[in-house]
PDB file of C-alpha atoms in Angstrom:
ATOM      1  CA  MET A   8      29.802  -3.443  -0.013  1.00 44.00           C
ATOM      2  CA  THR A   9      28.048  -4.420   2.398  1.00 48.00           C
ATOM      3  CA  ALA A  10      24.388  -4.968   3.642  1.00 43.00           C
ATOM      4  CA  LEU A  11      24.931  -2.017   5.669  1.00 63.00           C
ATOM      5  CA  GLU A  12      25.605   0.668   3.032  1.00 76.00           C
ATOM      6  CA  PRO A  13      22.428   1.392   1.429  1.00 85.00           C
ATOM      7  CA  HIS A  14      22.085   3.439  -1.874  1.00 93.00           C
ATOM      8  CA  ARG A  15      19.247   5.775  -2.498  1.00 96.00           C
ATOM      9  CA  MET A  16      16.881   4.900  -5.251  1.00 97.00           C
ATOM     10  CA  ASP A  17      16.287   7.257  -7.763  1.00 97.00           C
ATOM     11  CA  GLU A  18      12.714   8.184  -9.372  1.00 96.00           C
ATOM     12  CA  THR A  19      12.531   5.842 -11.698  1.00 96.00           C
ATOM     13  CA  GLU A  20      13.690   2.916  -9.555  1.00 97.00           C
ATOM     14  CA  ILE A  21      11.186   3.908  -6.977  1.00 97.00           C
ATOM     15  CA  HIS A  22       8.365   3.922  -9.318  1.00 94.00           C
ATOM     16  CA  GLU A  23       9.480   0.256 -10.652  1.00 94.00           C
ATOM     17  CA  PHE A  24       9.683  -1.163  -7.305  1.00 95.00           C
ATOM     18  CA  MET A  25       6.192   0.051  -6.217  1.00 94.00           C
ATOM     19  CA  LYS A  26       4.845  -1.264  -9.229  1.00 89.00           C
ATOM     20  CA  ASP A  27       6.735  -4.646  -8.873  1.00 89.00           C
ATOM     21  CA  HIS A  28       5.402  -4.809  -4.971  1.00 90.00           C
ATOM     22  CA  GLY A  29       1.751  -5.103  -4.402  1.00 86.00           C
ATOM     23  CA  TYR A  30       1.708  -4.930  -0.684  1.00 90.00           C
ATOM     24  CA  GLY A  31       3.300  -3.476   2.092  1.00 93.00           C
ATOM     25  CA  VAL A  32       2.877  -2.173   5.438  1.00 96.00           C
ATOM     26  CA  LEU A  33       0.044   0.543   6.431  1.00 94.00           C
ATOM     27  CA  SER A  34       0.933   2.661   9.783  1.00 94.00           C
ATOM     28  CA  LEU A  35      -1.867   4.242  11.223  1.00 92.00           C
ATOM     29  CA  ALA A  36      -1.722   6.572  14.354  1.00 90.00           C
ATOM     30  CA  ASP A  37      -4.093   7.449  17.117  1.00 85.00           C
ATOM     31  CA  GLU A  38      -2.069  10.142  19.048  1.00 82.00           C
ATOM     32  CA  SER A  39       0.311   7.885  20.791  1.00 85.00           C
ATOM     33  CA  VAL A  40      -1.303   4.520  19.754  1.00 90.00           C
ATOM     34  CA  ALA A  41      -0.001   2.814  16.355  1.00 92.00           C
ATOM     35  CA  HIS A  42      -1.816   0.432  14.385  1.00 90.00           C
ATOM     36  CA  GLY A  43       0.300  -1.583  11.559  1.00 93.00           C
ATOM     37  CA  VAL A  44      -1.893  -3.133   8.885  1.00 89.00           C
ATOM     38  CA  PRO A  45      -0.749  -5.691   5.953  1.00 88.00           C
ATOM     39  CA  VAL A  46      -2.349  -4.202   2.617  1.00 88.00           C
ATOM     40  CA  SER A  47      -2.634  -4.430  -0.931  1.00 84.00           C
ATOM     41  CA  PHE A  48      -2.023  -1.488  -3.198  1.00 86.00           C
ATOM     42  CA  GLY A  49      -2.085  -0.380  -6.667  1.00 83.00           C
ATOM     43  CA  TYR A  50       0.192   2.101  -7.770  1.00 84.00           C
ATOM     44  CA  HIS A  51       1.404   4.270 -11.399  1.00 78.00           C
ATOM     45  CA  GLU A  52       3.645   6.854 -11.373  1.00 82.00           C
ATOM     46  CA  ASP A  53       1.003   9.386 -13.083  1.00 80.00           C
ATOM     47  CA  GLU A  54      -2.248   8.167 -11.530  1.00 74.00           C
ATOM     48  CA  GLY A  55      -1.198   7.751  -7.611  1.00 78.00           C
ATOM     49  CA  LEU A  56      -1.750   5.302  -4.769  1.00 82.00           C
ATOM     50  CA  PHE A  57      -4.420   3.407  -3.785  1.00 81.00           C
ATOM     51  CA  LEU A  58      -5.308   1.133  -1.257  1.00 80.00           C
ATOM     52  CA  CYS A  59      -8.235  -1.162  -1.012  1.00 73.00           C
ATOM     53  CA  LEU A  60      -9.147  -2.204   2.786  1.00 75.00           C
ATOM     54  CA  HIS A  61     -11.550  -5.110   3.471  1.00 70.00           C
ATOM     55  CA  ARG A  62     -13.776  -4.966   6.049  1.00 65.00           C
ATOM     56  CA  PHE A  63     -15.005  -8.923   6.849  1.00 63.00           C
ATOM     57  CA  ASP A  64     -17.226  -7.845   9.914  1.00 64.00           C
ATOM     58  CA  GLU A  65     -18.892  -4.805  11.314  1.00 67.00           C
ATOM     59  CA  GLU A  66     -16.030  -3.940  13.841  1.00 70.00           C
ATOM     60  CA  SER A  67     -12.911  -2.987  12.116  1.00 71.00           C
ATOM     61  CA  THR A  68      -9.845  -1.667  13.827  1.00 78.00           C
ATOM     62  CA  LYS A  69      -8.377  -0.319  10.616  1.00 76.00           C
ATOM     63  CA  HIS A  70     -11.353   1.545  10.060  1.00 70.00           C
ATOM     64  CA  GLU A  71     -11.348   3.186  13.407  1.00 78.00           C
ATOM     65  CA  PHE A  72      -7.750   4.227  13.039  1.00 82.00           C
ATOM     66  CA  ILE A  73      -7.987   5.323   9.517  1.00 79.00           C
ATOM     67  CA  GLU A  74     -10.687   8.034  10.795  1.00 80.00           C
ATOM     68  CA  ARG A  75      -8.292   9.012  13.447  1.00 81.00           C
ATOM     69  CA  THR A  76      -5.079   9.081  11.421  1.00 84.00           C
ATOM     70  CA  SER A  77      -4.016  12.422   9.979  1.00 86.00           C
ATOM     71  CA  LYS A  78      -0.845  11.493   8.952  1.00 92.00           C
ATOM     72  CA  ALA A  79      -0.075   7.947   7.337  1.00 92.00           C
ATOM     73  CA  SER A  80       2.979   5.799   5.934  1.00 96.00           C
ATOM     74  CA  LEU A  81       3.060   2.649   3.728  1.00 96.00           C
ATOM     75  CA  THR A  82       6.215   0.652   4.336  1.00 98.00           C
ATOM     76  CA  VAL A  83       6.929  -1.369   1.166  1.00 97.00           C
ATOM     77  CA  ILE A  84      10.131  -4.194   1.307  1.00 96.00           C
ATOM     78  CA  ASP A  85      11.840  -6.964  -0.448  1.00 94.00           C
ATOM     79  CA  THR A  86      14.427  -8.773   0.639  1.00 90.00           C
ATOM     80  CA  GLU A  87      16.311 -11.341  -1.534  1.00 86.00           C
ATOM     81  CA  SER A  88      19.435 -11.397   0.881  1.00 86.00           C
ATOM     82  CA  ARG A  89      21.460  -9.632   3.208  1.00 84.00           C
ATOM     83  CA  GLU A  90      23.094  -7.580   0.661  1.00 85.00           C
ATOM     84  CA  SER A  91      20.150  -7.725  -1.789  1.00 88.00           C
ATOM     85  CA  TRP A  92      16.937  -5.950  -1.018  1.00 93.00           C
ATOM     86  CA  GLY A  93      14.989  -2.568  -1.251  1.00 96.00           C
ATOM     87  CA  SER A  94      12.370  -0.629   0.599  1.00 97.00           C
ATOM     88  CA  VAL A  95      10.127   2.354  -0.073  1.00 98.00           C
ATOM     89  CA  VAL A  96       8.548   4.407   2.631  1.00 98.00           C
ATOM     90  CA  VAL A  97       5.520   6.938   1.468  1.00 97.00           C
ATOM     91  CA  THR A  98       4.106   9.012   3.794  1.00 96.00           C
ATOM     92  CA  GLY A  99       0.789  10.954   3.265  1.00 94.00           C
ATOM     93  CA  THR A 100      -2.962  11.226   3.525  1.00 91.00           C
ATOM     94  CA  LEU A 101      -5.657   8.716   2.897  1.00 89.00           C
ATOM     95  CA  SER A 102      -9.311   9.802   1.308  1.00 85.00           C
ATOM     96  CA  GLU A 103     -11.804   7.552   1.066  1.00 81.00           C
ATOM     97  CA  PHE A 104     -13.548   6.900  -2.192  1.00 72.00           C
ATOM     98  CA  GLU A 105     -16.821   5.063  -1.240  1.00 62.00           C
ATOM     99  CA  THR A 106     -17.255   1.141  -0.215  1.00 58.00           C
ATOM    100  CA  LEU A 107     -17.892  -0.961  -2.866  1.00 57.00           C
ATOM    101  CA  THR A 108     -17.805  -4.546  -3.456  1.00 59.00           C
ATOM    102  CA  PRO A 109     -14.620  -5.849  -5.490  1.00 58.00           C
ATOM    103  CA  SER A 110     -16.361  -6.470  -8.833  1.00 61.00           C
ATOM    104  CA  GLU A 111     -18.092  -2.419  -8.294  1.00 61.00           C
ATOM    105  CA  LEU A 112     -14.504  -1.059  -7.773  1.00 57.00           C
ATOM    106  CA  THR A 113     -13.137  -3.197 -10.716  1.00 57.00           C
ATOM    107  CA  GLU A 114     -15.749  -1.524 -13.240  1.00 56.00           C
ATOM    108  CA  LYS A 115     -16.008   1.772 -11.852  1.00 56.00           C
ATOM    109  CA  TYR A 116     -12.540   3.161 -11.131  1.00 55.00           C
ATOM    110  CA  VAL A 117      -9.287   3.411 -12.536  1.00 52.00           C
ATOM    111  CA  ALA A 118      -7.809   3.119  -9.017  1.00 55.00           C
ATOM    112  CA  GLY A 119      -9.800  -0.827  -9.614  1.00 56.00           C
ATOM    113  CA  LYS A 120      -7.606  -1.260 -12.761  1.00 57.00           C
ATOM    114  CA  ARG A 121      -4.537  -0.106 -10.840  1.00 56.00           C
ATOM    115  CA  MET A 122      -5.122  -2.566  -7.949  1.00 60.00           C
ATOM    116  CA  GLN A 123      -5.852  -5.692 -10.916  1.00 62.00           C
ATOM    117  CA  ASP A 124      -2.168  -4.543 -12.169  1.00 62.00           C
ATOM    118  CA  ASN A 125      -0.090  -4.790  -8.921  1.00 66.00           C
ATOM    119  CA  ALA A 126      -1.921  -5.358  -6.073  1.00 63.00           C
ATOM    120  CA  TRP A 127      -1.448  -8.855  -3.924  1.00 59.00           C
ATOM    121  CA  PHE A 128      -4.175 -10.255  -1.731  1.00 55.00           C
ATOM    122  CA  PRO A 129      -2.391 -12.208   0.830  1.00 42.00           C
ATOM    123  CA  SER A 130      -4.017 -15.852   2.054  1.00 34.00           C
ATOM    124  CA  PHE A 131      -7.716 -15.128   0.250  1.00 40.00           C
ATOM    125  CA  ASP A 132      -9.558 -14.323  -2.744  1.00 48.00           C
ATOM    126  CA  VAL A 133     -11.935 -11.244  -2.417  1.00 47.00           C
ATOM    127  CA  SER A 134     -12.262 -10.716  -6.337  1.00 50.00           C
ATOM    128  CA  GLU A 135     -15.102 -12.831  -6.513  1.00 53.00           C
ATOM    129  CA  ASP A 136     -16.723 -12.164  -3.081  1.00 51.00           C
ATOM    130  CA  ASP A 137     -19.249  -9.629  -3.012  1.00 55.00           C
ATOM    131  CA  ASP A 138     -20.293 -10.468   0.565  1.00 61.00           C
ATOM    132  CA  VAL A 139     -16.920  -8.724   1.455  1.00 63.00           C
ATOM    133  CA  ASP A 140     -17.204  -4.705   2.262  1.00 68.00           C
ATOM    134  CA  SER A 141     -14.194  -3.158   0.132  1.00 69.00           C
ATOM    135  CA  THR A 142     -13.275   0.365   0.584  1.00 75.00           C
ATOM    136  CA  MET A 143     -11.006   2.201  -1.709  1.00 77.00           C
ATOM    137  CA  PHE A 144      -8.962   4.950  -0.856  1.00 83.00           C
ATOM    138  CA  ALA A 145      -6.302   7.343  -2.466  1.00 83.00           C
ATOM    139  CA  PHE A 146      -3.114   8.011  -0.983  1.00 88.00           C
ATOM    140  CA  SER A 147      -2.257  11.364  -1.192  1.00 89.00           C
ATOM    141  CA  ILE A 148       1.461  11.245  -1.593  1.00 93.00           C
ATOM    142  CA  ASP A 149       3.579  13.914   0.892  1.00 95.00           C
ATOM    143  CA  ASP A 150       7.218  12.113   0.148  1.00 96.00           C
ATOM    144  CA  ILE A 151       8.130   9.070  -1.332  1.00 97.00           C
ATOM    145  CA  THR A 152      12.142   7.543  -0.585  1.00 98.00           C
ATOM    146  CA  GLY A 153      13.423   4.237  -1.403  1.00 98.00           C
ATOM    147  CA  LEU A 154      16.715   2.911  -0.242  1.00 97.00           C
ATOM    148  CA  LYS A 155      18.467  -0.326  -1.701  1.00 95.00           C
ATOM    149  CA  GLY A 156      21.463  -2.971  -1.013  1.00 91.00           C
ATOM    150  CA  THR A 157      23.351  -3.393  -4.164  1.00 78.00           C
ATOM    151  CA  GLY A 158      24.088  -7.158  -3.548  1.00 67.00           C
ATOM    152  CA  GLY A 159      28.087  -6.587  -3.369  1.00 54.00           C
TER     153      GLY A 159
END
């Protein structure tokens, strides 16, 4: 078996992979212009996929692209070696909940709970910074697929 012989993940493997990896790249598009954004997410197989996007200043390219994107994708990857890896690609639509401070988000929604369960915030901690505007999005999943290398 080589790294070029991937195997499709079954539904259980996809759910476990998504719960174990709370970060990925959200791909957005405005006609012919694409924009990729590293994001943290919360996931539960019964409750769905939730994204929390932070706005550190008034101008936010990602928020502009979200407004113009009809269908988005989220790519989640993990690589242990050339032979042992996994990836899940989710496609669907984004729906904004509302803009909240991080502490309000956690208190108010199950989505906030899912974010605490498995989201990952790279290189900064916004959990106590209520000066950061955080907008919660529900990601309505149209399709979710996964591939993995088997490490052999």
